[in-house]
Tab-separated table of C-alpha atoms and ligand atoms in Angstrom:
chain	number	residue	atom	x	y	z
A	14	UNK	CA	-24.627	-256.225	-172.714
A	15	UNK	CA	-28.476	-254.944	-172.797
A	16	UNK	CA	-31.211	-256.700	-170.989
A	17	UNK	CA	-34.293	-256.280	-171.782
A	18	UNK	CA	-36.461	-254.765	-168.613
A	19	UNK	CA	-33.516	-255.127	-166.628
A	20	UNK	CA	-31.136	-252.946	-165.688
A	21	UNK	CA	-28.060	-252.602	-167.664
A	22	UNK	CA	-24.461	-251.495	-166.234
A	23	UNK	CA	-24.624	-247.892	-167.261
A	24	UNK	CA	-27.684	-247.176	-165.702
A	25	UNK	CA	-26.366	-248.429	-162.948
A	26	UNK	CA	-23.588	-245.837	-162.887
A	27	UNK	CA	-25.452	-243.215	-163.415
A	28	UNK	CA	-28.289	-244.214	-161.347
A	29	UNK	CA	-25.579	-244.643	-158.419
A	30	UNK	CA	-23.941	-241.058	-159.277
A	31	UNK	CA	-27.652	-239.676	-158.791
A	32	UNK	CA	-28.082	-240.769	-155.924
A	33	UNK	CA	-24.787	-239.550	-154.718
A	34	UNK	CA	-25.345	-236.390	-155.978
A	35	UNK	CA	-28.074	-235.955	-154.123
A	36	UNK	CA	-27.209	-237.069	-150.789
A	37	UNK	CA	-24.205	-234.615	-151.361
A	38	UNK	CA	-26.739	-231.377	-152.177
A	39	UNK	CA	-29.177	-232.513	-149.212
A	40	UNK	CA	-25.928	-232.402	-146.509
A	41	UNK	CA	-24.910	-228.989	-147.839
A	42	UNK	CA	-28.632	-227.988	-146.952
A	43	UNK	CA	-29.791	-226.698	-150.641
A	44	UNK	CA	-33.489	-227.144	-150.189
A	45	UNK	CA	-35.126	-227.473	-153.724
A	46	UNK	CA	-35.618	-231.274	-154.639
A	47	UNK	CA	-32.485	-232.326	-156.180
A	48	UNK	CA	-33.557	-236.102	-155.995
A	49	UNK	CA	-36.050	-235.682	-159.292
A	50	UNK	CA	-34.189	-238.327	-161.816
A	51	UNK	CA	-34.954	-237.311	-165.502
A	52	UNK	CA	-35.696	-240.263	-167.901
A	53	UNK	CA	-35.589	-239.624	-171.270
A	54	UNK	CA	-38.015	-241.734	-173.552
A	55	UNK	CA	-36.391	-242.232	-177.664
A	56	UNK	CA	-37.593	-245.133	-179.999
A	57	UNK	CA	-39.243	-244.875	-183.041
A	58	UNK	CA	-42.532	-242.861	-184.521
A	59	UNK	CA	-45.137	-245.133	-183.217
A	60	UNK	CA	-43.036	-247.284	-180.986
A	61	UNK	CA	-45.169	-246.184	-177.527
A	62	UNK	CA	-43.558	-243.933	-176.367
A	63	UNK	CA	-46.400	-242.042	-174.984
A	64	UNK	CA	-48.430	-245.559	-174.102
A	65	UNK	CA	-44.675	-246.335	-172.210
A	66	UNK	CA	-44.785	-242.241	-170.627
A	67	UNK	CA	-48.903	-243.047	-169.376
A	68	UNK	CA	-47.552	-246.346	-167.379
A	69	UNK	CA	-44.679	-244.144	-165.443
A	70	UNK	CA	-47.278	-241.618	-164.695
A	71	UNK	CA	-49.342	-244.272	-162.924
A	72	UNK	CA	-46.564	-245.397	-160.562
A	73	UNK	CA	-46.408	-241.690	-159.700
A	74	UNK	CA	-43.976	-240.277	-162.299
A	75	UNK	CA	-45.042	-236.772	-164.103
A	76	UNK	CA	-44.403	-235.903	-167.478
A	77	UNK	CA	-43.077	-233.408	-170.140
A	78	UNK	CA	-45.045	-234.124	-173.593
A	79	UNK	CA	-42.442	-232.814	-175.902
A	80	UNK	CA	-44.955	-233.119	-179.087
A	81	UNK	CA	-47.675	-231.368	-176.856
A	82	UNK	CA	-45.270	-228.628	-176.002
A	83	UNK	CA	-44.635	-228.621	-180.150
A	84	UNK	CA	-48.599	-228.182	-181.080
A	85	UNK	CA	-48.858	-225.601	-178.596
A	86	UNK	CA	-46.077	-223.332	-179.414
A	87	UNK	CA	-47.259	-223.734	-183.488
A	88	UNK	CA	-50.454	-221.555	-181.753
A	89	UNK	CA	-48.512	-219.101	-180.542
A	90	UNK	CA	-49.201	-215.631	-183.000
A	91	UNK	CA	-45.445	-214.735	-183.704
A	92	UNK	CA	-44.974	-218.431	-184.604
A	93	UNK	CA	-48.299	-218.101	-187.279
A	94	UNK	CA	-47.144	-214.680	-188.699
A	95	UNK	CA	-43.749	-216.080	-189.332
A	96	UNK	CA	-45.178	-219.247	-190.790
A	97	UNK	CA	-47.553	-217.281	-192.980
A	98	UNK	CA	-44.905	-215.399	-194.633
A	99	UNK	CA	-42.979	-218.788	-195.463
A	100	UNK	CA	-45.841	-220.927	-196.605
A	101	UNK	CA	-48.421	-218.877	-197.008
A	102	UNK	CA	-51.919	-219.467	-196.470
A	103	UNK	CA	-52.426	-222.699	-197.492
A	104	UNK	CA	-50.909	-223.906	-194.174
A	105	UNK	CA	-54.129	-222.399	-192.529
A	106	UNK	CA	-57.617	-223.851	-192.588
A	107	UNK	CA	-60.431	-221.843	-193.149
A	108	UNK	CA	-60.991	-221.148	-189.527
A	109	UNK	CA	-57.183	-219.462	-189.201
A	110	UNK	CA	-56.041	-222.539	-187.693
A	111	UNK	CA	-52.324	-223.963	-188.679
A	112	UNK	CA	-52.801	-226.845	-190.383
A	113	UNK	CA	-50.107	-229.367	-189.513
A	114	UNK	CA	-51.390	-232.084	-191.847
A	115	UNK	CA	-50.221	-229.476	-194.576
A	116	UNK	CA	-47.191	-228.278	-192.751
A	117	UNK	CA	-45.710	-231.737	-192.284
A	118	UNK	CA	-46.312	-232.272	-196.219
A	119	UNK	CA	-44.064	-229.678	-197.015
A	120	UNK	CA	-41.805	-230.284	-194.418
A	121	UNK	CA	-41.323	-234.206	-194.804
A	122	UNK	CA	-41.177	-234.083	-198.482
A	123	UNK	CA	-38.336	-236.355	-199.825
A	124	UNK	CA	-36.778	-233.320	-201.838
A	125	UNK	CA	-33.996	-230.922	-201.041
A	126	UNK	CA	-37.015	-228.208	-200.907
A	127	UNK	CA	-38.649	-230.281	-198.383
A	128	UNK	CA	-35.062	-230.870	-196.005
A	129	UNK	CA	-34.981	-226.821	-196.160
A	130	UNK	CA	-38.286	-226.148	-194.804
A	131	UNK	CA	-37.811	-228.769	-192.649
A	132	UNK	CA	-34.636	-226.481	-191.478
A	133	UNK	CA	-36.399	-223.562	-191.317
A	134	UNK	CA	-39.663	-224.849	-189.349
A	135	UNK	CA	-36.543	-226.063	-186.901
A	136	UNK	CA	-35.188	-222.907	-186.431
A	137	UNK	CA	-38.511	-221.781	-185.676
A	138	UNK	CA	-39.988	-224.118	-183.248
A	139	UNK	CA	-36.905	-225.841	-181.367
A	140	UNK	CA	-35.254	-222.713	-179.623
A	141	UNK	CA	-38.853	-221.980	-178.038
A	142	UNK	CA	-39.979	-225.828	-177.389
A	143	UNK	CA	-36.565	-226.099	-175.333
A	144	UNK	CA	-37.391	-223.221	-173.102
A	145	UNK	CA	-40.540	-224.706	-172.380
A	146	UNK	CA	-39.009	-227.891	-171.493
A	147	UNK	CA	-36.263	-225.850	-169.917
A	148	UNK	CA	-38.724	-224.658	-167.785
A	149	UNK	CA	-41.252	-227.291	-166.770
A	150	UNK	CA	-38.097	-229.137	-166.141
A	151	UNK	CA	-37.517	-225.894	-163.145
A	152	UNK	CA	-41.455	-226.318	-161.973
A	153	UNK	CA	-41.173	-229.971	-161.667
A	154	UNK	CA	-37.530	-229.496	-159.644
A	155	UNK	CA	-38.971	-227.469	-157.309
A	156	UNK	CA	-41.879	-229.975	-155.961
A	157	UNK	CA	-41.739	-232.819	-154.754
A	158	UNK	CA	-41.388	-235.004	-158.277
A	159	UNK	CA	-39.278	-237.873	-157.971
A	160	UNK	CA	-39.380	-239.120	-161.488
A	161	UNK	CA	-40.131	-236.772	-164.808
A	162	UNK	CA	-40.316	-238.722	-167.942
A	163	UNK	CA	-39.346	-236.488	-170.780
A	164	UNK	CA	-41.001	-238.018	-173.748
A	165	UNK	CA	-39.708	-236.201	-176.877
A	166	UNK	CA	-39.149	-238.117	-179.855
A	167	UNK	CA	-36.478	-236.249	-181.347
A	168	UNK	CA	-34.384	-235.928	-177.648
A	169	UNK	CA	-31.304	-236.870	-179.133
A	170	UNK	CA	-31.357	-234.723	-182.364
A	171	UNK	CA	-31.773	-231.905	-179.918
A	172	UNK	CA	-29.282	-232.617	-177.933
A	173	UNK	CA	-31.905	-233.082	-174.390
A	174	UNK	CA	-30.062	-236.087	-173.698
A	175	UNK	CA	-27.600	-233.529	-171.585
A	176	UNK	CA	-30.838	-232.793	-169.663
A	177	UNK	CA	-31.709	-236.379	-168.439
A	178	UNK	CA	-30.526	-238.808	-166.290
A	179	UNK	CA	-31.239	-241.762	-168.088
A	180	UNK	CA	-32.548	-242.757	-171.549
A	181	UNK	CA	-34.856	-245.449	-171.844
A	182	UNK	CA	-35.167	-247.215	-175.909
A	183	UNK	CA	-39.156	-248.671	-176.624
A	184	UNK	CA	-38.411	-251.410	-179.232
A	185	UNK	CA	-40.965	-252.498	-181.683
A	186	UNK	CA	-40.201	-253.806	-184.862
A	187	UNK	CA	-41.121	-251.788	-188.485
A	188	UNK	CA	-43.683	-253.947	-189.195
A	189	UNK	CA	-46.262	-253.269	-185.753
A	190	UNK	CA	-45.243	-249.794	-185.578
A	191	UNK	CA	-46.441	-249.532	-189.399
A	192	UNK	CA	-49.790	-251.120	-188.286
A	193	UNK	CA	-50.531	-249.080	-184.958
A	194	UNK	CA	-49.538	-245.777	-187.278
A	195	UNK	CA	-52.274	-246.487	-189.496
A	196	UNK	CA	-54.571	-246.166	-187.224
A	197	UNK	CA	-53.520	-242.089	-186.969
A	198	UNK	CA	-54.381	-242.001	-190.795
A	199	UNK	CA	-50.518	-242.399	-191.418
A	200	UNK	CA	-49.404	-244.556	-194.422
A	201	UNK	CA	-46.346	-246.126	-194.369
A	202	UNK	CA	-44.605	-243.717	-196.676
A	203	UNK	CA	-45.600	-240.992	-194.218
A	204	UNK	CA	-44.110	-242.763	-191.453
A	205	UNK	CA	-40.747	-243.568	-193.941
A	206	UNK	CA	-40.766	-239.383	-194.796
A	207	UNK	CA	-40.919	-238.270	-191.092
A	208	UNK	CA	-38.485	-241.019	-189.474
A	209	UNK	CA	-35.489	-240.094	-192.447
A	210	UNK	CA	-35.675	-236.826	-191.185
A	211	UNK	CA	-34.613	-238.411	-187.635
A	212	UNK	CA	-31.276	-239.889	-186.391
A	213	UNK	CA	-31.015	-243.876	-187.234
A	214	UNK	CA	-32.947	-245.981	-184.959
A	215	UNK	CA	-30.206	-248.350	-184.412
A	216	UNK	CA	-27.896	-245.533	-182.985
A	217	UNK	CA	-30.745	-244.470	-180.520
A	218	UNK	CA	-30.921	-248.071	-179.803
A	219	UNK	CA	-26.976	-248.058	-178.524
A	220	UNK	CA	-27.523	-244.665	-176.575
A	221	UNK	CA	-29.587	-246.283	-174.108
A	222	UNK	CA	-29.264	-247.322	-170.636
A	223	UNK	CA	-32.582	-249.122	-170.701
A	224	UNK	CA	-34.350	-251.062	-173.692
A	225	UNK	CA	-38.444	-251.677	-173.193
A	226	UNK	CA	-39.353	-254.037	-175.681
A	227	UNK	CA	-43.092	-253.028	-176.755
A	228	UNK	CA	-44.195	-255.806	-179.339
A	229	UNK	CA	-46.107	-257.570	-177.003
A	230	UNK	CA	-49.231	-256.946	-175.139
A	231	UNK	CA	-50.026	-254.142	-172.692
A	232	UNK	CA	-49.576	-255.927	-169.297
A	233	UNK	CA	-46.096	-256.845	-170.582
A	234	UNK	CA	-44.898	-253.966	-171.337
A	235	UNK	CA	-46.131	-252.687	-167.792
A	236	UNK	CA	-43.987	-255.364	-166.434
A	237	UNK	CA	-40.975	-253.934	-167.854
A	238	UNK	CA	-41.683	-250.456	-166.612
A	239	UNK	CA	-42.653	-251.746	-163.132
A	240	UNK	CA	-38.846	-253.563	-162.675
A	241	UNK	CA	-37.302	-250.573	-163.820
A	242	UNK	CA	-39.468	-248.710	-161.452
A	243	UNK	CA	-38.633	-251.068	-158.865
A	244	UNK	CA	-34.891	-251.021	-159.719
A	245	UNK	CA	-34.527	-246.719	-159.611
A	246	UNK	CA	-36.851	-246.925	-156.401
A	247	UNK	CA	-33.527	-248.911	-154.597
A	248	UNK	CA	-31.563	-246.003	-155.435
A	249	UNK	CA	-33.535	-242.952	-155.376
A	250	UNK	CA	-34.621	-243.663	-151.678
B	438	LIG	P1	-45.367	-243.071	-179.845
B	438	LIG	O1	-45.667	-242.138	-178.707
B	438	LIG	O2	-44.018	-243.718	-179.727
B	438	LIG	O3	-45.514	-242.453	-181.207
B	438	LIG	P2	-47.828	-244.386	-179.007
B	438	LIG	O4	-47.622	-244.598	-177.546
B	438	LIG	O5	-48.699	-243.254	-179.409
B	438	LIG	O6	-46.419	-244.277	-179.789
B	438	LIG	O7	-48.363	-245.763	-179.602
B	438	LIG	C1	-48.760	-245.865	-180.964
B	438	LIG	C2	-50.070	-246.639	-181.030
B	438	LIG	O8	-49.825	-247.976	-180.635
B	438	LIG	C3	-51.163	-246.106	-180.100
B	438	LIG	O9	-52.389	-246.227	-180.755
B	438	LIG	C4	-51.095	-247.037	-178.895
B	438	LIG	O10	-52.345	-247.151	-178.250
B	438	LIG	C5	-50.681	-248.348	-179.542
B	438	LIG	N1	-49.858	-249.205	-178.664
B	438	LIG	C6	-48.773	-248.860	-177.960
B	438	LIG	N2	-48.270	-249.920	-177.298
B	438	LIG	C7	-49.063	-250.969	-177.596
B	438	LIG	C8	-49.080	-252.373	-177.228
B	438	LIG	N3	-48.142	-252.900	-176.417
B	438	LIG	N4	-50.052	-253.149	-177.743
B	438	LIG	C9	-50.986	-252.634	-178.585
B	438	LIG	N5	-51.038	-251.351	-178.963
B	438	LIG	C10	-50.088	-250.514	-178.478
């Protein structure tokens, strides 16, 4: 059974394993912090994910910004040649910058074409994003981090969940997320043409240990976050 806020049976497996785990490493003396839990965040485009991410990081969580990581490796020069030669220069604006207004047209379009550049911006990006996750992850292991939130929206379709502790689910229904995408310009046929390219929502829903139901106001949503704060702090002592 899932509970919303609360803290559901598999968590608390795992959550109990953790902490296990790491009494285990500290008695055979290895001396990097081995007590950092990894939460994954998955729910829909729009769902607040990131808004959910912020409210960790101000009860003293730090975070990987999967999307940042994204933007930041489509800068990189190898990544611009290579994208060049595929799409040419109408990807670029006229200051040499990658346009990913343009990119994500091509690459969300509803047509076979638009599934095989999808592919191919895939087998660009993803190998390089994951090392950079990879090794933030190793940077964040080695202080004294308790908690990383690894926000990445498509976690499960690349396979991160093997990487985290825990996966938390923010749940809002079509209709809000619709109307708090608008205001990034998105209609809700852009929002349709990037979530088909992702796994079904419902399955995401199932894979987690934790469900944060974000439909309501801010302070509510805190409230959630704070009791499953509150519930990893008992273990993660
Ligand atoms: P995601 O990271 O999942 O795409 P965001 O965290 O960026 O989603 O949230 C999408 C938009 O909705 C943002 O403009 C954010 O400020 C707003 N938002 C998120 N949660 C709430 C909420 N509980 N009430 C009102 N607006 C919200």
């Amino acid at each position: 059974m899932r509970i919303y806020g609360l803290f559901s049976e598999s968590s608390f497996v795992l959550t109990v394993f953790e902490f296990l785990k790491s009494v285990y490493w500290r008695t055979i003396g290895f001396d990097i912090n081995i007590s950092m839990l990894i939460l994954g965040l998955i729910g829909g485009i729009g769902s607040g994910k990131s808004t959910v991410a912020e409210m960790f990081c101000q009860l003293g969580a730090e975070q990987i910004d999967a999307d940042r990581i994204g933007h930041e490796v489509l800068q990189r020069h190898e990544v611009q040649t290579i994208a060049r030669n595929r799409w040419g220069d109408r990807v670029f604006d006229h200051n040499g910058q990658l346009n990913r207004k343009i990119l994500a047209q091509i690459v969300f379009d509803p047509s076979e074409t638009g599934c095989e550049e999808l592919r191919f911006l895939n087998f660009l990006v993803h190998p390089l994003i994951t090392q950079k996750i990879e090794d933030q992850i190793r940077q964040f292991s080695e202080s004294d981090c308790r908690y990383l939130i690894l926000n990445a929206p498509l976690l499960l379709e690349n396979h991160w969940e093997q990487r985290v502790n825990s996966l938390i689910f923010v749940d809002v229904p079509r209709s809000t997320r619709i109307a708090r995408t608008q205001k990034r310009g998105w209609t809700s046929a852009e929002l349709d043409a990037r979530e088909n390219s992702q796994q079904n929502l419902q399955e995401k829903r199932r894979t987690a240990n934790w469900i944060i139901d974000n439909s309501g106001n801010l302070d509510e949503t805190l409230d959630q976050v704070k009791k499953i704060w509150q519930n990893l702090e008992t273990w993660n002592r």
